PDB file of C-alpha atoms and ligand atoms in Angstrom:
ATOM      1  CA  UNK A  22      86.729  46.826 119.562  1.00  0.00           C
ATOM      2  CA  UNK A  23      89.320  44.830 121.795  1.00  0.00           C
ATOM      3  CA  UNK A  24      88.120  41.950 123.285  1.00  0.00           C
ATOM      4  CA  UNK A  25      89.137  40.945 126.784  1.00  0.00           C
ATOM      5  CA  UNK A  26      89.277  37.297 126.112  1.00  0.00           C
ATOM      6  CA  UNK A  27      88.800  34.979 123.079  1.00  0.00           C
ATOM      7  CA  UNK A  28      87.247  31.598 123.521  1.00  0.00           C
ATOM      8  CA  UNK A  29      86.423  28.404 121.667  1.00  0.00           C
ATOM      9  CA  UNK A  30      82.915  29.826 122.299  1.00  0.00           C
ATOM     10  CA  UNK A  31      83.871  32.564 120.642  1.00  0.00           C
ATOM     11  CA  UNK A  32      85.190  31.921 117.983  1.00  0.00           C
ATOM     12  CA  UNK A  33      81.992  29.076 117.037  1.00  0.00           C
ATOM     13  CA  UNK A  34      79.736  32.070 117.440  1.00  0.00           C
ATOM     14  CA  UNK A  35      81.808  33.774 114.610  1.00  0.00           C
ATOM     15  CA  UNK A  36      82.315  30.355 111.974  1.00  0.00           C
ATOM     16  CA  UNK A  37      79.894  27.835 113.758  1.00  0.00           C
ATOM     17  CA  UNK A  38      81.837  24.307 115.286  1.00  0.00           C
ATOM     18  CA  UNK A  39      83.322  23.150 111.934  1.00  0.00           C
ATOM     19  CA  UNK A  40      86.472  20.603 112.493  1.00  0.00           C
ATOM     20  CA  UNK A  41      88.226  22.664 110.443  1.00  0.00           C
ATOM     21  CA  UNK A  42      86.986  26.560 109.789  1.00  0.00           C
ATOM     22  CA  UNK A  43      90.075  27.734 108.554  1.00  0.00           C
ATOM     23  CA  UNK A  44      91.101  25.124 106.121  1.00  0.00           C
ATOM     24  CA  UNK A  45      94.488  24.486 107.043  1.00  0.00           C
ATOM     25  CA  UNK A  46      93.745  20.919 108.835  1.00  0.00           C
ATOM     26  CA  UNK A  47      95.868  19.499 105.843  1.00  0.00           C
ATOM     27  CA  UNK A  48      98.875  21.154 107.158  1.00  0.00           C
ATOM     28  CA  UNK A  49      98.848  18.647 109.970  1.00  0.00           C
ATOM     29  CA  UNK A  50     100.881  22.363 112.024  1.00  0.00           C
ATOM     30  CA  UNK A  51     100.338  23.134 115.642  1.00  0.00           C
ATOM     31  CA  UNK A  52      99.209  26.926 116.118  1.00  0.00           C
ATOM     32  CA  UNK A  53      99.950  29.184 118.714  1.00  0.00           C
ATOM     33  CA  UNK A  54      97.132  31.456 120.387  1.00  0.00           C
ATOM     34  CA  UNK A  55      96.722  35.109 120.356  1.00  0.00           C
ATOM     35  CA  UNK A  56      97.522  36.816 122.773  1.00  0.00           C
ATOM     36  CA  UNK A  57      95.281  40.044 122.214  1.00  0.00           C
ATOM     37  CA  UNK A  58      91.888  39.841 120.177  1.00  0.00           C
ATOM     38  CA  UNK A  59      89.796  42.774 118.174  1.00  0.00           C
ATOM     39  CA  UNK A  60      86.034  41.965 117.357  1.00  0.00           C
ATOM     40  CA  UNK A  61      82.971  42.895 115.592  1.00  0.00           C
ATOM     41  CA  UNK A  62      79.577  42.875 117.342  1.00  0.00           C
ATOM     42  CA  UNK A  63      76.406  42.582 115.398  1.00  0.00           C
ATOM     43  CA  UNK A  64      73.199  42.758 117.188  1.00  0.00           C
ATOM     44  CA  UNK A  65      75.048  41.673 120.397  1.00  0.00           C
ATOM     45  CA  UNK A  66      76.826  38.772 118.265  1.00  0.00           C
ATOM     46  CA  UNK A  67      80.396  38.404 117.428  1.00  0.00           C
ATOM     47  CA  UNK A  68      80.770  38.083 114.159  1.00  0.00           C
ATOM     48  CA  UNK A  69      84.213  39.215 113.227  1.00  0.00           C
ATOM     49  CA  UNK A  70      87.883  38.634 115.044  1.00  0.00           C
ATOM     50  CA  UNK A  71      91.586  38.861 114.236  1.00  0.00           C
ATOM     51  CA  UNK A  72      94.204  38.085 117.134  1.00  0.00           C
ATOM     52  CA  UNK A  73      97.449  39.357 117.342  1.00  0.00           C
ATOM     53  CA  UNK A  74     100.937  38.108 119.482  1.00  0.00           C
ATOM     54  CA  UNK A  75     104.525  39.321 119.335  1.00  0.00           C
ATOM     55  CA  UNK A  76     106.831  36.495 118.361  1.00  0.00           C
ATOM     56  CA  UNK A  77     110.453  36.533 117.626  1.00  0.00           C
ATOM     57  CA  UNK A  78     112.022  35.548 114.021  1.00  0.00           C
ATOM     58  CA  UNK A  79     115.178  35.749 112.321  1.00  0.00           C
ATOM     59  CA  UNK A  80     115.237  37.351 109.050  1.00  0.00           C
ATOM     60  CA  UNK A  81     118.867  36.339 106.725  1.00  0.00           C
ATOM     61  CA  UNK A  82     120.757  37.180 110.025  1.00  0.00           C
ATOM     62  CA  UNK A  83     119.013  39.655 112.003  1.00  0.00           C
ATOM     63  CA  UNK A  84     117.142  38.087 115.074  1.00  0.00           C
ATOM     64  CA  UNK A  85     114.090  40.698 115.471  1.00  0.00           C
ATOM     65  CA  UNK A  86     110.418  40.469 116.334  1.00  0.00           C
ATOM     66  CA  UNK A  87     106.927  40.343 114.436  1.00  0.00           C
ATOM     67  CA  UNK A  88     103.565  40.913 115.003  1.00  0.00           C
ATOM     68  CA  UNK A  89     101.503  37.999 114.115  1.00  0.00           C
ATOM     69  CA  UNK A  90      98.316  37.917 112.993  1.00  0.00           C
ATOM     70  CA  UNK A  91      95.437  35.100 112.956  1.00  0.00           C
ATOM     71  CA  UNK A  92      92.459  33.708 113.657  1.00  0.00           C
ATOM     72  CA  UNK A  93      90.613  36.249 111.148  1.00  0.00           C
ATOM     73  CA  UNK A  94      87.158  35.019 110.774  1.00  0.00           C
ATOM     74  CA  UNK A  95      83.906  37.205 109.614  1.00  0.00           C
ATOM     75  CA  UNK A  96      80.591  34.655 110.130  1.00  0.00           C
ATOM     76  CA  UNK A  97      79.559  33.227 107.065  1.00  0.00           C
ATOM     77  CA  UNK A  98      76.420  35.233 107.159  1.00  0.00           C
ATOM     78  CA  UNK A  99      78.300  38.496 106.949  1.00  0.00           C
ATOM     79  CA  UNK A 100      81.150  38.007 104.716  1.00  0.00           C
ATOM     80  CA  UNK A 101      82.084  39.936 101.783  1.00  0.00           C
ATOM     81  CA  UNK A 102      80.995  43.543 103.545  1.00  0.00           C
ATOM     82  CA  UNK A 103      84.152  44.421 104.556  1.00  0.00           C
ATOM     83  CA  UNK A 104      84.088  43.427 108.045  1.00  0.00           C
ATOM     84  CA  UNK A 105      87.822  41.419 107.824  1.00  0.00           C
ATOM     85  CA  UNK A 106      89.422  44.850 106.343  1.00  0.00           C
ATOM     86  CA  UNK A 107      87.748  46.747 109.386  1.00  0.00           C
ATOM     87  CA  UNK A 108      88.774  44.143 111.875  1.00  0.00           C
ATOM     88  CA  UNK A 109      92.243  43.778 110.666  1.00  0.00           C
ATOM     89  CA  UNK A 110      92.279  47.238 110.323  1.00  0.00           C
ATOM     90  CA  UNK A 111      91.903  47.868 113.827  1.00  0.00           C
ATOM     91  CA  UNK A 112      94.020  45.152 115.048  1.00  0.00           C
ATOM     92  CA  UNK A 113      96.976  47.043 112.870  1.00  0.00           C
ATOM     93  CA  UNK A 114      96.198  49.946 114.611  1.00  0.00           C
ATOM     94  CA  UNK A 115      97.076  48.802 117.842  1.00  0.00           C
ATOM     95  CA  UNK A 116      99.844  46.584 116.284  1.00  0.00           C
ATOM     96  CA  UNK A 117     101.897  49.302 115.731  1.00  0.00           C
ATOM     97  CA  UNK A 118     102.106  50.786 119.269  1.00  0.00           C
ATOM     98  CA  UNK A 119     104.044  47.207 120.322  1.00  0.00           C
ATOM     99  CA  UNK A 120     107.172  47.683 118.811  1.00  0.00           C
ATOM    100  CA  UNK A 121     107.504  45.592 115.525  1.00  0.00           C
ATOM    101  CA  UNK A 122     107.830  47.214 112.557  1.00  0.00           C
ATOM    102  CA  UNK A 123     106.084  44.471 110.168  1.00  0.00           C
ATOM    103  CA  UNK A 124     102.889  42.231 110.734  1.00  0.00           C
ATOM    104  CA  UNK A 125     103.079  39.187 109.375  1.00  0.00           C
ATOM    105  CA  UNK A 126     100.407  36.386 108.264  1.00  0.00           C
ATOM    106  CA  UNK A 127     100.103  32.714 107.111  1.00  0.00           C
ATOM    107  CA  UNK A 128      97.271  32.309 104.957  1.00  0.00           C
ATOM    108  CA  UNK A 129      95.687  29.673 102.353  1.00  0.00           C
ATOM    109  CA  UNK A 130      96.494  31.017  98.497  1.00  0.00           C
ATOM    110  CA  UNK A 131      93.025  31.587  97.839  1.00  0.00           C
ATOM    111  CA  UNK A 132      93.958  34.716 100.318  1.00  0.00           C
ATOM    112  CA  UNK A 133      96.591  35.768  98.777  1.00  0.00           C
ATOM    113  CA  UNK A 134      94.781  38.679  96.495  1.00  0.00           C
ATOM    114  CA  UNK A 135      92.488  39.498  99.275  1.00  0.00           C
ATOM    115  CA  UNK A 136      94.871  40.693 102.052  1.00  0.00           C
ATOM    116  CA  UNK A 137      97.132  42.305  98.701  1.00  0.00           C
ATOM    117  CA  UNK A 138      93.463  44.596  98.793  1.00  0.00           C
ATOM    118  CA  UNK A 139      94.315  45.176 102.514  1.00  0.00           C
ATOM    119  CA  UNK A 140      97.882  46.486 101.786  1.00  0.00           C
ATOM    120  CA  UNK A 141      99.771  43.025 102.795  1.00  0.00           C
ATOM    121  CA  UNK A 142     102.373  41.635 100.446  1.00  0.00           C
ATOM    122  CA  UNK A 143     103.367  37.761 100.159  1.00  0.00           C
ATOM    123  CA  UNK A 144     106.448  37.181 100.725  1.00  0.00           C
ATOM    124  CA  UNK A 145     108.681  34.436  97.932  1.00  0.00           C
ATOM    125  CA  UNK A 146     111.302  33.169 100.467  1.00  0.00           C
ATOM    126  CA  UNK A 147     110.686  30.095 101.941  1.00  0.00           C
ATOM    127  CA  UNK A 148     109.483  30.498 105.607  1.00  0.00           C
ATOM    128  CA  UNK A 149     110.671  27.596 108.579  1.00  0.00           C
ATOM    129  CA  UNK A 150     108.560  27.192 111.867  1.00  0.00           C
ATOM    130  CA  UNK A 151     108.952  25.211 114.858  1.00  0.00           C
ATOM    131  CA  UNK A 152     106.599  22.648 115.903  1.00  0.00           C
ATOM    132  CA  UNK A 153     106.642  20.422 118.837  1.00  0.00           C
ATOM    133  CA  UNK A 154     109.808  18.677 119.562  1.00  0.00           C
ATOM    134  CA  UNK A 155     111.817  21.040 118.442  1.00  0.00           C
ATOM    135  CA  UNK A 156     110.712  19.898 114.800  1.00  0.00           C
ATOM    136  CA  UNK A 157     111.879  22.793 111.865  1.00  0.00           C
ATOM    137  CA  UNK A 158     109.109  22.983 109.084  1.00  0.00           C
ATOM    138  CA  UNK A 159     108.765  24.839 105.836  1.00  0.00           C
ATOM    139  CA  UNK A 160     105.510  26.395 105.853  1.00  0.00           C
ATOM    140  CA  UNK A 161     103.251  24.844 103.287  1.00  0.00           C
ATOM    141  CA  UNK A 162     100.763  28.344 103.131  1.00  0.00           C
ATOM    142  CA  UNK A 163     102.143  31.908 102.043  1.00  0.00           C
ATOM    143  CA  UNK A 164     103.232  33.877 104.233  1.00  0.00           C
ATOM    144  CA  UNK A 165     102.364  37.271 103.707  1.00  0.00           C
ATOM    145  CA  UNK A 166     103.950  40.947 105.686  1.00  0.00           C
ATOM    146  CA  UNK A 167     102.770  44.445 106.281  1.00  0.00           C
ATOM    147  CA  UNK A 168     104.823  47.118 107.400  1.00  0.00           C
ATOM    148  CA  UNK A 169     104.081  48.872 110.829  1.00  0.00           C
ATOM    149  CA  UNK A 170     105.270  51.945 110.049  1.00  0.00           C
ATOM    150  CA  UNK A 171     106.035  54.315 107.138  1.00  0.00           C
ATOM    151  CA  UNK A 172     109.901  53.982 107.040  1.00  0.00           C
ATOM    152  CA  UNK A 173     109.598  49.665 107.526  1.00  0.00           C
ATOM    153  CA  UNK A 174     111.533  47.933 105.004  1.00  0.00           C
ATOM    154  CA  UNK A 175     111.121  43.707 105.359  1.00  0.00           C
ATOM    155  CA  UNK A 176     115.050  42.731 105.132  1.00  0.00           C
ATOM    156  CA  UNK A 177     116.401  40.339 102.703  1.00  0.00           C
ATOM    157  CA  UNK A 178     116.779  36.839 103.626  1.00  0.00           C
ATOM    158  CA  UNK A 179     115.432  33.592 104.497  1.00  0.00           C
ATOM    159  CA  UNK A 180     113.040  33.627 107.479  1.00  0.00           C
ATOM    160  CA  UNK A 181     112.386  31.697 110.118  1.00  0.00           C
ATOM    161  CA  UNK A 182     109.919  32.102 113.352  1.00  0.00           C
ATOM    162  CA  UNK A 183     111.396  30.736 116.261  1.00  0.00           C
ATOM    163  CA  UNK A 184     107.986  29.877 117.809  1.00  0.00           C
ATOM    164  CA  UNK A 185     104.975  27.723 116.293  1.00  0.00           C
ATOM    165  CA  UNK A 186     103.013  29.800 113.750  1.00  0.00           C
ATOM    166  CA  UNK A 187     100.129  31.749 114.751  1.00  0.00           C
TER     167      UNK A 187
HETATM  168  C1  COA B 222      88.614  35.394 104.764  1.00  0.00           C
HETATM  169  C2  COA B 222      87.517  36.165 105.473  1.00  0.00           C
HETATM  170  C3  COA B 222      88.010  36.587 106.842  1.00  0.00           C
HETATM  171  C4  COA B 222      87.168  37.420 104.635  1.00  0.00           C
HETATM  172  O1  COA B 222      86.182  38.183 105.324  1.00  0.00           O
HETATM  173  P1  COA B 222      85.238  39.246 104.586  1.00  0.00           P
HETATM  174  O2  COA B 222      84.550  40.052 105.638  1.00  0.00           O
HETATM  175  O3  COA B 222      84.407  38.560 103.588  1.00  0.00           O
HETATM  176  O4  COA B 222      86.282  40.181 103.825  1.00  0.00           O
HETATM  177  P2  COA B 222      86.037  41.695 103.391  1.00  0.00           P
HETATM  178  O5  COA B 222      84.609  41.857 102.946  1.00  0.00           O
HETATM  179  O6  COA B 222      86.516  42.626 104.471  1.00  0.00           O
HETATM  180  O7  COA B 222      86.983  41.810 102.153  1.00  0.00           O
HETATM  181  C5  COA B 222      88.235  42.456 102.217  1.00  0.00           C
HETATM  182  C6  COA B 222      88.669  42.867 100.841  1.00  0.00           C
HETATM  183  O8  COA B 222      89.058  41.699 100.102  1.00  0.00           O
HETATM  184  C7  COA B 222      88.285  41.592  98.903  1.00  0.00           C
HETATM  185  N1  COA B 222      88.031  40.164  98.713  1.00  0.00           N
HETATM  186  C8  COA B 222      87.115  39.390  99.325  1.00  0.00           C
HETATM  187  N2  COA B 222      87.242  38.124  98.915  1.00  0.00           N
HETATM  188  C9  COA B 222      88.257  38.112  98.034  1.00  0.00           C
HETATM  189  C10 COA B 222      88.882  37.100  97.271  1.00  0.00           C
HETATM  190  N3  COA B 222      88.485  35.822  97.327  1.00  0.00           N
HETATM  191  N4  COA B 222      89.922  37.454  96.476  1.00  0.00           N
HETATM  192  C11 COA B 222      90.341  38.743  96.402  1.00  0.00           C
HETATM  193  N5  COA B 222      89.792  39.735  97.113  1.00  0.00           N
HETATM  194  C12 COA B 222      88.769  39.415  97.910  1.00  0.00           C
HETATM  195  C13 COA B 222      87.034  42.396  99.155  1.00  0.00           C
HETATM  196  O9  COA B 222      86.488  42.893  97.957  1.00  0.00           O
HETATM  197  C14 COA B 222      87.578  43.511 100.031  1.00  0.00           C
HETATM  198  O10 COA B 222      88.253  44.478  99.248  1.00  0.00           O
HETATM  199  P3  COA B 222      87.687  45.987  99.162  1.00  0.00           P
HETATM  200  O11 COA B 222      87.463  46.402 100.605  1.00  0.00           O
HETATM  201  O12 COA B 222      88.817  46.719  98.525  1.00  0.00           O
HETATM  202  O13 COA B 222      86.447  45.891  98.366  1.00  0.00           O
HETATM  203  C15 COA B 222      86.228  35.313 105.606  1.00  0.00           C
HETATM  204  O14 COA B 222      85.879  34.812 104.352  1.00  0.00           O
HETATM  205  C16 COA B 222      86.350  34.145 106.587  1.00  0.00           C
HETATM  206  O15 COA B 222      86.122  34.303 107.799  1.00  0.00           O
HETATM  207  N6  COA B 222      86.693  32.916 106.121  1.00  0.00           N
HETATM  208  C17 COA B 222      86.787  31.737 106.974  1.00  0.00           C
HETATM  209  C18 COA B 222      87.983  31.798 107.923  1.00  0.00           C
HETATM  210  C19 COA B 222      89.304  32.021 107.186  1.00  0.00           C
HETATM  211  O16 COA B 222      89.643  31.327 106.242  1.00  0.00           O
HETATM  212  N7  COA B 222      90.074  33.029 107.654  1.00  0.00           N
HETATM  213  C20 COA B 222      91.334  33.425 107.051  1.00  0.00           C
HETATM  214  C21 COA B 222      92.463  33.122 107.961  1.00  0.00           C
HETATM  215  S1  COA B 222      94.012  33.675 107.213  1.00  0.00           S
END
């Protein structure tokens, strides 16, 4: 279901108050927050989320927009039921009413073959986001696209989101 706000609280009732619950503290990146949030409820708990925000990106020379995708966490407790295909699932669903015609992901490679399973497909280029000061930085994880509807082809080029990653 979509969930009118995602908090800090939240997301420690989904993955408990780890430093680092996504394992991507090495990266040393700054992350932007989603802007709209899908959720599981268990019992009256949240125990699933993914969060989605349009952001704008240049792919070889076309300047167009994605949908990004993050902060997809199942509780430990419940993993491996397929509660991060369901809420991804339905976060795609409303993805493609906004306009994009891909969804796009950075995740750890350990990932990689699990979101393949959920139709996503990693991409080989090399990917640049911004961080503060206007700092241009090859992302270190894969990046990894969906399309958003049946005739979306991802163009050919290098790509580069002209925001922080998500
Ligand atoms: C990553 C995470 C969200 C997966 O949640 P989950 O509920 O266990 O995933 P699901 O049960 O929905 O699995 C989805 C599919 O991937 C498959 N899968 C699960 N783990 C896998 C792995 N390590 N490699 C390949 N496939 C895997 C499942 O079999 C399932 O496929 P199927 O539906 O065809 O059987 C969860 O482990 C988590 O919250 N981790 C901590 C936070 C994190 O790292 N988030 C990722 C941010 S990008």
């Amino acid at each position: 279901m979509r969930l009118a706000q995602y908090t800090k609280a939240d997301q420690e009732e989904i993955l408990g108050n780890s430093d680092d619950p996504f394992g991507v503290a090495w990266t040393g990146l700054s992350w932007l927050p989603k802007e709209e949030h899908f959720g599981i409820r268990h019992d009256g708990r949240l125990v699933a989320h993914a969060g989605l925000l349009r952001l704008p990106v240049t792919i070889g020379d076309a300047e167009t927009e994605v949908v990004g995708v993050g902060g997809v966490a199942v509780a430990p407790g419940m993993q491996g039921q397929g509660l991060a295909r369901l809420v991804v699932a339905t976060a795609l669903e409303h993805a493609r009413t906004m306009g994009p015609q891909h969804a796009l992901l950075f995740c750890r490679p350990p990932l990689v073959s699990l979101y393949q399973r959920l139709g996503w497909h990693p991409l080989d280029e090399e990917v640049l986001v911004e961080q503060p000061e206007a700092r241009l930085v090859t992302m270190p994880l894969r990046t990894m696209v969906t399309p958003l509807r049946d005739d979306a082809r991802w163009p050919s080029g290098p790509v580069r989101l002209l925001s922080l990653p998500m």
